Amino acid sequence: MVTTSTPKKLAKVEHLKTDSNYLREPVASELLLDTNYFTEDAIQILKFHGSYQQDNRDNRVKGEEKDYQMMLRTRNPGGFIPPQLYLALDRLASDYGNETIRATTRQGFQMHGILKKNLKPAITAIVQNMGSTLGACGDLNRNVMAPPAPFKNKPEYRYALTYADRIADLLTPQSGAYYEVWLDGEKVISGEPAPEVKAALTKDLDPTIFPGDAEPLYGMQYMPRKFKIAITVPGDNSIDIFSQDLGLVVITNPKGQLLGFNVYAGGGLGRTHNKEETFARIADPIGYVTKANIYDLVKAIVSTQRDYGDRTNRRHARMKYLIHDWGVAKFKAKVEEYYGKKIQPLKQLPAFKYLDFLGWHEQGDGKLFLGISVVNGRIKDDGDFKLRTALREIVQTYQIPMRVTPHQNVLIYDIKPADRDKIDKILIANGVEPDPTKIDTLVRYSMACPALPTCGLAVTESERVAPSVNERFRALLDKLGLPDEQFVIRMTGCPNGCARPYMAEVGFVGSFPESYQVWLAGCPAQTRLAQVYTDRMHINDLETFFTPMLEYFKIDRKPDEGFGDFCNRVGLASIREVCKH
Ligand code: SRM
Ligand code: SF4
């Protein structure tokens, strides 16, 4: 008997990509219209250019037009922001934005509140000041992460940044649409890709490349879904490697020369409440490749997901589902087919640590860097607290570069020791604490996504309530006789996981208005997935909810055991039993 199965229908976005003439339409045409919003179809393509259409949800009035505004996101591998770009973003925040700049969890900056008519001048200004928004959003490779510390005497840190840059270039759209739409065709060159990157895109007889295509690697349909890469150094998990589609670790010899990379794949955090088929997943180890082969390996993994990722169901389209469905062995075999070689066994690595690089540090060439805590990434002036003013003054005066960190903070670097006190003074005069030991550790290690009012997907608050949640936690810990306790708290307004709550020791994931799923048992090194403890905790119940749990922790913890490790050791069932939840 012959059975025929009907091929599944492609997701609508797949048609929009194919019909977009390599990301040009309908954005280019709609940009010329005298409207204050883009249509649904244009919105999907606009994302590839680094912008989302949003509306201020605080201003929604039933029956009235939404308060449309655009969010712009920068693409800056490893979080590198030259001084000229920072000052341009700061100006744009006043000229077109909402007077804030927001450091993101992938080391980019976001601007909110830009009207459609101002989008073109804003993007033009970013590109003319050595920045880009191309590929910051959309179905392609997103901002490539790397540890933000600018150590000049640790070659592995330099390699991580260099390769973050090169892999970002390898996976940047090539079609030219971005420059046509926003810069009237003028291609502002802020640094040509390295020759080896160019060569990797034009290799003859390479099964990963579409010869002669305007997008040699992506083709006209781009990726099935967003794709995320991070590169780190042994022991440094500042970039949350296990949450990435593709994670690389630089391997050097004792002389500090680059040998190759350990490869991890299949991480991803986005999920949907009550849909078991969607889940957060941590990456699997895949193996080791030499530095000569790294571009071929990256292309092989990207092409495997490009060709086999699910283009019919966007909730099932991330590479983590392909690896989950196939198993690691089949995935690896397919990658090796594209790669043309065997992937070698993984090199042994030291344990990963959580590093945030806040405070003053020597950078290894006689100069210093300073990591500054930015609460939930929001750079703003608010009463006596004037972080935005302080950063502007520092960058303007000293013309120093910046790295955005994966924890929504910023590092300024290349600072002469003689300028250290002056910089401290500027910060203190503007109400900003430069000494991280004076910042509450709960605040220091926590993150929250933007959620309301800008995020269209938020079911409840995140950034706006996170500071009060940290304060209430601290008060509770004090009351329970745990005054010095610290742990990683992360909050999001919906289950998409933008502040990586599923890796936290305590994760709050918006599930209903004012209510959160609570995730426990992650660890500070970000190497273990947390587990869901409850689906709904009303924010008003925080103290009653956590009191019995923290009392249990206080009595039964092992010496020096953190809260996440404790929850993992005793198990969530035991906590439920003790707490009668
Ligand atoms: Fe995210 C969608 C904000 C990092 C998973 N994310 C969104 C949107 C654009 C909402 C939308 O689609 O309409 C949010 C804009 C909010 C706003 O008002 O600005 C948004 N995501 C952010 C940022 C700004 C959060 C932050 O606190 O910094 C981060 C920007 C990073 C960057 O510079 O590129 C951000 N998002 C992440 C991360 C963490 C990471 O990448 O390390 C994740 C989880 C990791 C992952 O991708 O698996 C993440 N965002 C999502 C998802 C779920 C994806 C999925 O696989 O299901 C969505 C929704 C979607 O894609 O459909 C989403
Ligand atoms: Fe929006 Fe949800 Fe991401 Fe928060 S986690 S920014 S609410 S999509």
PDB file of N, CA and C in Angstrom, residues 12 47 59 200 207 221 233 249 310 355 387 532 550 555:
ATOM      1  N   LYS A  12       3.988  31.479   7.409  1.00  0.00           N
ATOM      2  CA  LYS A  12       3.762  32.670   6.571  1.00  0.00           C
ATOM      3  C   LYS A  12       5.051  33.486   6.391  1.00  0.00           C
ATOM      4  N   LYS A  47      12.434  43.473  11.000  1.00  0.00           N
ATOM      5  CA  LYS A  47      13.236  42.895  12.089  1.00  0.00           C
ATOM      6  C   LYS A  47      14.663  42.606  11.632  1.00  0.00           C
ATOM      7  N   ASN A  59      -0.206  53.459  27.073  1.00  0.00           N
ATOM      8  CA  ASN A  59      -1.081  54.453  26.428  1.00  0.00           C
ATOM      9  C   ASN A  59      -2.204  53.832  25.614  1.00  0.00           C
ATOM     10  N   ALA A 200      35.682  32.330   2.941  1.00  0.00           N
ATOM     11  CA  ALA A 200      34.766  31.284   3.423  1.00  0.00           C
ATOM     12  C   ALA A 200      33.392  31.391   2.767  1.00  0.00           C
ATOM     13  N   PRO A 207      29.465  22.560  -0.046  1.00  0.00           N
ATOM     14  CA  PRO A 207      28.035  22.194   0.008  1.00  0.00           C
ATOM     15  C   PRO A 207      27.186  23.133   0.855  1.00  0.00           C
ATOM     16  N   GLN A 221      15.702  32.509   1.682  1.00  0.00           N
ATOM     17  CA  GLN A 221      14.780  32.257   2.799  1.00  0.00           C
ATOM     18  C   GLN A 221      15.420  32.483   4.169  1.00  0.00           C
ATOM     19  N   VAL A 233      36.136  31.843  26.751  1.00  0.00           N
ATOM     20  CA  VAL A 233      37.453  31.294  27.059  1.00  0.00           C
ATOM     21  C   VAL A 233      37.263  30.263  28.182  1.00  0.00           C
ATOM     22  N   VAL A 249      34.420  27.572  22.602  1.00  0.00           N
ATOM     23  CA  VAL A 249      35.390  27.925  23.648  1.00  0.00           C
ATOM     24  C   VAL A 249      36.774  27.903  23.014  1.00  0.00           C
ATOM     25  N   ASP A 310      12.793  23.395  11.200  1.00  0.00           N
ATOM     26  CA  ASP A 310      11.374  23.346  10.854  1.00  0.00           C
ATOM     27  C   ASP A 310      10.902  24.712  10.348  1.00  0.00           C
ATOM     28  N   LEU A 355      31.225  35.297  35.968  1.00  0.00           N
ATOM     29  CA  LEU A 355      32.083  36.480  36.111  1.00  0.00           C
ATOM     30  C   LEU A 355      31.329  37.689  35.582  1.00  0.00           C
ATOM     31  N   LEU A 387      23.022  58.320  35.638  1.00  0.00           N
ATOM     32  CA  LEU A 387      23.972  57.432  34.978  1.00  0.00           C
ATOM     33  C   LEU A 387      24.235  57.867  33.535  1.00  0.00           C
ATOM     34  N   VAL A 532      10.928  24.084  37.068  1.00  0.00           N
ATOM     35  CA  VAL A 532       9.769  24.879  37.454  1.00  0.00           C
ATOM     36  C   VAL A 532       9.236  24.358  38.793  1.00  0.00           C
ATOM     37  N   LEU A 550      13.215  29.427  52.480  1.00  0.00           N
ATOM     38  CA  LEU A 550      14.494  29.980  52.948  1.00  0.00           C
ATOM     39  C   LEU A 550      14.806  29.493  54.369  1.00  0.00           C
ATOM     40  N   ILE A 555      18.427  25.957  57.611  1.00  0.00           N
ATOM     41  CA  ILE A 555      18.686  24.835  58.535  1.00  0.00           C
ATOM     42  C   ILE A 555      19.443  23.693  57.861  1.00  0.00           C
TER      43      ILE A 555
END
